[in-house]
Short mmCIF file of C-alpha atoms in Angstrom, two decimals:
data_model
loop_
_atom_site.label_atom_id
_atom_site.label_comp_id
_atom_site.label_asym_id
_atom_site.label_seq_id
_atom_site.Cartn_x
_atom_site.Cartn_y
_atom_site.Cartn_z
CA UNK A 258 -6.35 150.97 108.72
CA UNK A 259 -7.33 151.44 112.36
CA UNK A 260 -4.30 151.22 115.21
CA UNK A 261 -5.72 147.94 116.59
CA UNK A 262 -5.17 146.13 112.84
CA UNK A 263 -2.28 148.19 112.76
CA UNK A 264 -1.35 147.07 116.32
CA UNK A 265 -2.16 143.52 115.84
CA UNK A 266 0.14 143.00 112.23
CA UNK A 267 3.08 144.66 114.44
CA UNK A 268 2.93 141.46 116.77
CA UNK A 269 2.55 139.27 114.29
CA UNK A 270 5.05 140.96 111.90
CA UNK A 271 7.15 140.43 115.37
CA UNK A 272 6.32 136.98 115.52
CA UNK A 273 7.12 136.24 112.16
CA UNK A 274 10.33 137.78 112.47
CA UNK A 275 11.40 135.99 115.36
CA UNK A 276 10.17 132.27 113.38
CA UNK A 277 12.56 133.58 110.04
CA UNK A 278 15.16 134.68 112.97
CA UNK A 279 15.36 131.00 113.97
CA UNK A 280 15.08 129.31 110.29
CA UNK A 281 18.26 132.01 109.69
CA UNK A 282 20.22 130.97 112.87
CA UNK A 283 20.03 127.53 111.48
CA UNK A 284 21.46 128.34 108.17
CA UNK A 285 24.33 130.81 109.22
CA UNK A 286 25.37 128.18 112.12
CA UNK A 287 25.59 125.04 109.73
CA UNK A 288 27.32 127.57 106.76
CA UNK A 289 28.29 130.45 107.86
CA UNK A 290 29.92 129.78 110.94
CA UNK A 291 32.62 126.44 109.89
CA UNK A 292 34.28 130.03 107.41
CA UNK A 293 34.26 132.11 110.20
CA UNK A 294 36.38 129.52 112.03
CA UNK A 295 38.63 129.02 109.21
CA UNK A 296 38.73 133.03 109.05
CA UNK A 297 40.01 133.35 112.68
CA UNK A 298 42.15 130.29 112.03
CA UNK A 299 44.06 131.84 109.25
CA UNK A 300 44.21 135.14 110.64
CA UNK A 301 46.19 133.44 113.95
CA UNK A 302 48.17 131.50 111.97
CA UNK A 303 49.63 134.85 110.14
CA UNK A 304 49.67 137.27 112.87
CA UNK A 305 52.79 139.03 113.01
CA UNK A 306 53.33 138.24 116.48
CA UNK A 307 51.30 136.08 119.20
CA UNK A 308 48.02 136.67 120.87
CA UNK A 309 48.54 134.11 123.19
CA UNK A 310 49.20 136.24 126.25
CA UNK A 311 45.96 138.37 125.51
CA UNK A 312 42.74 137.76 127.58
CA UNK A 313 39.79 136.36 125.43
CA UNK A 314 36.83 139.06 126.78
CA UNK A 315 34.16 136.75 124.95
CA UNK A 316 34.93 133.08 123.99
CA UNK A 317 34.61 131.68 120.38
CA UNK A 318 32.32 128.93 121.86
CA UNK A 319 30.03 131.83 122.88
CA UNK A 320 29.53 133.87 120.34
CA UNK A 321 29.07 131.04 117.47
CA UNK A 322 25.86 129.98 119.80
CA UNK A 323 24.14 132.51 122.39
CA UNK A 324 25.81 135.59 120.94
CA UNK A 325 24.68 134.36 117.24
CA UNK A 326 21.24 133.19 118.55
CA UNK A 327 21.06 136.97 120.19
CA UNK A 328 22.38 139.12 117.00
CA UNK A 329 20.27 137.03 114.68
CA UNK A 330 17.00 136.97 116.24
CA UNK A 331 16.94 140.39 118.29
CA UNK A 332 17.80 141.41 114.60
CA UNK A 333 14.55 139.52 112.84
CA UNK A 334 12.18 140.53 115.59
CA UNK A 335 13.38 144.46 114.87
CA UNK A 336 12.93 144.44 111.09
CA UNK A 337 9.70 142.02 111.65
CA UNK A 338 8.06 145.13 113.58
CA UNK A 339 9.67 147.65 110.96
CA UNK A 340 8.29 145.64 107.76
CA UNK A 341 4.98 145.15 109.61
CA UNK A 342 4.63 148.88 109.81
CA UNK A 343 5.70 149.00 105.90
CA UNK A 344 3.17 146.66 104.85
CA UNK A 345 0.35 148.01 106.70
CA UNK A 346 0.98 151.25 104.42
CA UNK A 347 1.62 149.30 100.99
CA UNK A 348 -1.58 146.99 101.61
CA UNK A 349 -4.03 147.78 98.58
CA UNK A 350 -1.69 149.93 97.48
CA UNK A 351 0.68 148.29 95.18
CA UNK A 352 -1.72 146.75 93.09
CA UNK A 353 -4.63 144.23 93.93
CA UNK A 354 -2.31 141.66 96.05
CA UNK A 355 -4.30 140.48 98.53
CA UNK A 356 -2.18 140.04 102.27
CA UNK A 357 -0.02 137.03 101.37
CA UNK A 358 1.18 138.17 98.07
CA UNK A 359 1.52 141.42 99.51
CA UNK A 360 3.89 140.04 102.49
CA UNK A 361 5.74 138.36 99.70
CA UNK A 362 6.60 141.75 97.56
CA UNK A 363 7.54 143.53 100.30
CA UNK A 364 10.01 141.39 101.81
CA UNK A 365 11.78 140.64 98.94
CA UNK A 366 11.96 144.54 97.81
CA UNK A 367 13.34 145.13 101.69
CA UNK A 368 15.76 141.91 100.96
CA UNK A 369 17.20 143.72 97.59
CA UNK A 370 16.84 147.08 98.98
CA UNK A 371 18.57 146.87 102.90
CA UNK A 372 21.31 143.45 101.92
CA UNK A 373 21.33 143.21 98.34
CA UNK A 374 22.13 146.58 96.66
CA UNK A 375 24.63 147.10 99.47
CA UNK A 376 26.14 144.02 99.57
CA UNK A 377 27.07 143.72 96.18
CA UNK A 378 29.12 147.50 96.69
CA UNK A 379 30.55 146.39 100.10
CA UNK A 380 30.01 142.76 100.80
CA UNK A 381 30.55 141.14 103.78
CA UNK A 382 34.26 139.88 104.86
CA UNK A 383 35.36 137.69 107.68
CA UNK A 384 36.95 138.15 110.66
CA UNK A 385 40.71 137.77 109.59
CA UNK A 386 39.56 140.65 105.84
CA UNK A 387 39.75 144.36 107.00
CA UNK A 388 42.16 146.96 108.65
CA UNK A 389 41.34 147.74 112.15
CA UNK A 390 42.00 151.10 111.61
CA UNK A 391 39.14 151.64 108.64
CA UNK A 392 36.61 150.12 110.43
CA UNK A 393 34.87 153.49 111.84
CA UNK A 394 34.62 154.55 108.09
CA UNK A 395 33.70 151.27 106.15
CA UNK A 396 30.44 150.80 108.72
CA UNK A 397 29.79 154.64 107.72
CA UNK A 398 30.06 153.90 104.27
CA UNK A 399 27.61 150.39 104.17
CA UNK A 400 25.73 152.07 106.23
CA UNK A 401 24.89 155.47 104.08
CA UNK A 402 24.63 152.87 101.24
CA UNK A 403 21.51 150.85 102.86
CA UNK A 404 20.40 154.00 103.35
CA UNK A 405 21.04 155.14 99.56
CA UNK A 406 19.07 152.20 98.70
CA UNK A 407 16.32 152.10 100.79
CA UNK A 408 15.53 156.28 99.70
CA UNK A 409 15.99 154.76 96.28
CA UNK A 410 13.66 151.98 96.10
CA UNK A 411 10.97 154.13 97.62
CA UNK A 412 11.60 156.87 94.95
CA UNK A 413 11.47 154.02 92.50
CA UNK A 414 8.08 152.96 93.97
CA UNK A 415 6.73 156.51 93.93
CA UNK A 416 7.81 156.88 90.74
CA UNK A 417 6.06 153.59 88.90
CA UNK A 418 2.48 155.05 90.97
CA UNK A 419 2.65 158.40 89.22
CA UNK A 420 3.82 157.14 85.81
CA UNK A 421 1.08 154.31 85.93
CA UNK A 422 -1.94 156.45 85.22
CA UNK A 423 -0.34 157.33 81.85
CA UNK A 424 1.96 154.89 80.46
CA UNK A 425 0.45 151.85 82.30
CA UNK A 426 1.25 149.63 85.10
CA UNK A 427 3.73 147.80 83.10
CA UNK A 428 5.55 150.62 80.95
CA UNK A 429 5.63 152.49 84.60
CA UNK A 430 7.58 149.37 86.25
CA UNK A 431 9.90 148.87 83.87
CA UNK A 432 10.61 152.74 84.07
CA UNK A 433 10.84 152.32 87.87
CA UNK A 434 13.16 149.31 87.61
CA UNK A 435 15.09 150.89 85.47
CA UNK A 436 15.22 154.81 87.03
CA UNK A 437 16.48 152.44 90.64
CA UNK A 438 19.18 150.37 88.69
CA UNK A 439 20.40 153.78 87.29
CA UNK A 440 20.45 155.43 90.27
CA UNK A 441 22.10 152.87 92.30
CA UNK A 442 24.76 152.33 89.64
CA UNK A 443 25.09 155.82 90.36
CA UNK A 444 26.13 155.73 93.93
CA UNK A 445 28.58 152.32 93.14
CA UNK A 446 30.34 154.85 91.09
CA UNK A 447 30.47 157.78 93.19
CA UNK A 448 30.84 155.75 96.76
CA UNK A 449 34.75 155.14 97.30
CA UNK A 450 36.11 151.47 96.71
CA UNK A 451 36.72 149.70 99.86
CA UNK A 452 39.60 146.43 99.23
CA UNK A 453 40.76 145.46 102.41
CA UNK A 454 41.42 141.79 101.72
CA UNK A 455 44.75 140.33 102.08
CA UNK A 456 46.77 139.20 98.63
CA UNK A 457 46.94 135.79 100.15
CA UNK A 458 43.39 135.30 102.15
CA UNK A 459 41.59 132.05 100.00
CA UNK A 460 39.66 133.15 97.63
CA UNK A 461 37.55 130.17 98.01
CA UNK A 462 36.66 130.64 102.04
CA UNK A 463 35.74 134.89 100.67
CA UNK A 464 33.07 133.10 98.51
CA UNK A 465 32.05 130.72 100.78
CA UNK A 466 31.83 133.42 104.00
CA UNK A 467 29.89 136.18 101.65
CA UNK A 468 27.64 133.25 100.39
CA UNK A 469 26.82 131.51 103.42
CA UNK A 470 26.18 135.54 104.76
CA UNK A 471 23.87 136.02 101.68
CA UNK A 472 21.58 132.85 102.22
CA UNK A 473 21.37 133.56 105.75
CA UNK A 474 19.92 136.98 104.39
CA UNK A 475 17.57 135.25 101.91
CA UNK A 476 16.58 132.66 104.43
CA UNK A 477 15.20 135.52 107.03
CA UNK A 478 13.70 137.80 104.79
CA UNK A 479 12.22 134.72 102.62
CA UNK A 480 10.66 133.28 105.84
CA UNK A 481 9.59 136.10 106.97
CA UNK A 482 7.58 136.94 103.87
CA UNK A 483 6.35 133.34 104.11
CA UNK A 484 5.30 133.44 107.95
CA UNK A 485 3.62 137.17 107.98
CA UNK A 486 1.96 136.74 105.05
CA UNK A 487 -0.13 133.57 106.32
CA UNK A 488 -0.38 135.17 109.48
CA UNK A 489 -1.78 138.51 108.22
CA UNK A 490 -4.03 136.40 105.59
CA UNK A 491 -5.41 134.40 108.62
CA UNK A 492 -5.91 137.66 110.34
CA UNK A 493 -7.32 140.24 107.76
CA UNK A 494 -9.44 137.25 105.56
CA UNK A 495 -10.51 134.48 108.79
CA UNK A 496 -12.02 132.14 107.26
CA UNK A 497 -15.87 132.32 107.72
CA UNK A 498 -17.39 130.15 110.57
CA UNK A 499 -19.13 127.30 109.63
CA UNK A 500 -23.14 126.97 109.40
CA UNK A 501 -23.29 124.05 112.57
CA UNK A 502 -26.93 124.62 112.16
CA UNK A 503 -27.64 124.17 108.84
CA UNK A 504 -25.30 121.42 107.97
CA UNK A 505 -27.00 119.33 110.88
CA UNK A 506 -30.51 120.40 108.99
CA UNK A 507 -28.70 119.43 105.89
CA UNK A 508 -28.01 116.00 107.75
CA UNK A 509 -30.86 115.52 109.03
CA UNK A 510 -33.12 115.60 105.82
#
């Protein structure tokens, strides 16, 4: 692939980002934000002593509109470029997909591989769930666990090529599958336990928050699949021009 395709799918992998960025604002500021609300509201309402006095730097008006417009789609338009990259290497070479199905596989292995895997060892909490003091080390530990992942699921992949010329394509995947879910069951068990939640935060607003955080998730990478993969189709297969000439011959007879 030359660097102008290559250049090319990285805008529109950008692009396509920043459209799944916006379909993902929507859902995390008609879901996800009401629990984040609640969060802070139950966290002020059991503080051991009053904030009142304190100056608020950024205001909660703020950062539930620009500053969640800003995280979320500076965040889509940075993978979009990254998974643009990633599917110029695995096009034609993860089978005979052509671009959209192609746009498809990839972002939902980057979905299970970067949110999934790690959120279901460390999922997310809201504002009023965590100790202040842990927070250096639990961002340390999701983080070296998206990393886990990520190493994993291209191991996986690597693995399933080199078993396919002599077991088959299908015998090879299921090994794959199978040689990741291992692996990452693995790291759950060696990775330390992180349970930071208060005896008497609602259960029911944790499931809501880590729900409304995992649709958000499935909503970006979902539309971005969607949106790059008609984009690259349109780009790599145009569609051919039509014959003006011989449909007015074709007319004309």
């Amino acid at each position: 692939m030359n660097s102008t395709t290559v250049r090319n799918l990285l805008v529109r992998g950008m692009l396509a980002g920043l459209g799944a960025g916006v379909l993902a604002l929507v859902i995390s500021y008609w879901l996800g934000e009401p629990n984040v609300d609640a969060a802070i509201g139950f966290e002020e309402a059991h503080a051991a002593h009053s904030h009142g006095d304190e100056a608020e730097l950024v205001s909660r008006s703020l950062q539930s509109t620009a500053g969640l417009a800003t995280g979320i789609l500076v965040y889509g338009v940075a993978f979009g470029g990254i998974a643009a990259l990633a599917y110029c290497c695995a096009l034609g070479r993860v089978g005979r997909f052509g671009p959209r199905p192609t746009a498809l596989l990839l972002s939902g292995c980057a979905l299970l591989a970067v949110y999934v895997v790690p959120f279901l060892k460390y999922p997310a909490n809201p504002p009023a769930v965590g100790n202040p003091d842990t927070i250096g080390e639990r961002t340390t530990l999701y983080f070296l666990m998206v990393v886990l992942s990520v190493l994993l699921a291209i191991g996986a992949t690597l693995l399933g090529k080199r078993l396919a010329p002599r077991i088959g394509t299908w015998y090879a995947t299921v090994a794959a599958v199978l040689g990741f879910a291992v692996a990452v069951g693995v790291a759950f068990a060696v990775l330390p336990v992180v349970n930071d939640v208060p005896g008497n935060f609602p259960a029911a607003l944790l499931w809501r928050f880590r729900l409304s955080a995992l649709a958000t998730q499935i909503v970006l990478w979902g539309g971005f699949g969607l949106i790059f993969g008609e984009l690259a189709h349109r780009y790599l297969r145009p569609e051919p021009a039509r014959d003006t000439v011989s449909r007015g011959v074709s007319a004309g007879q």
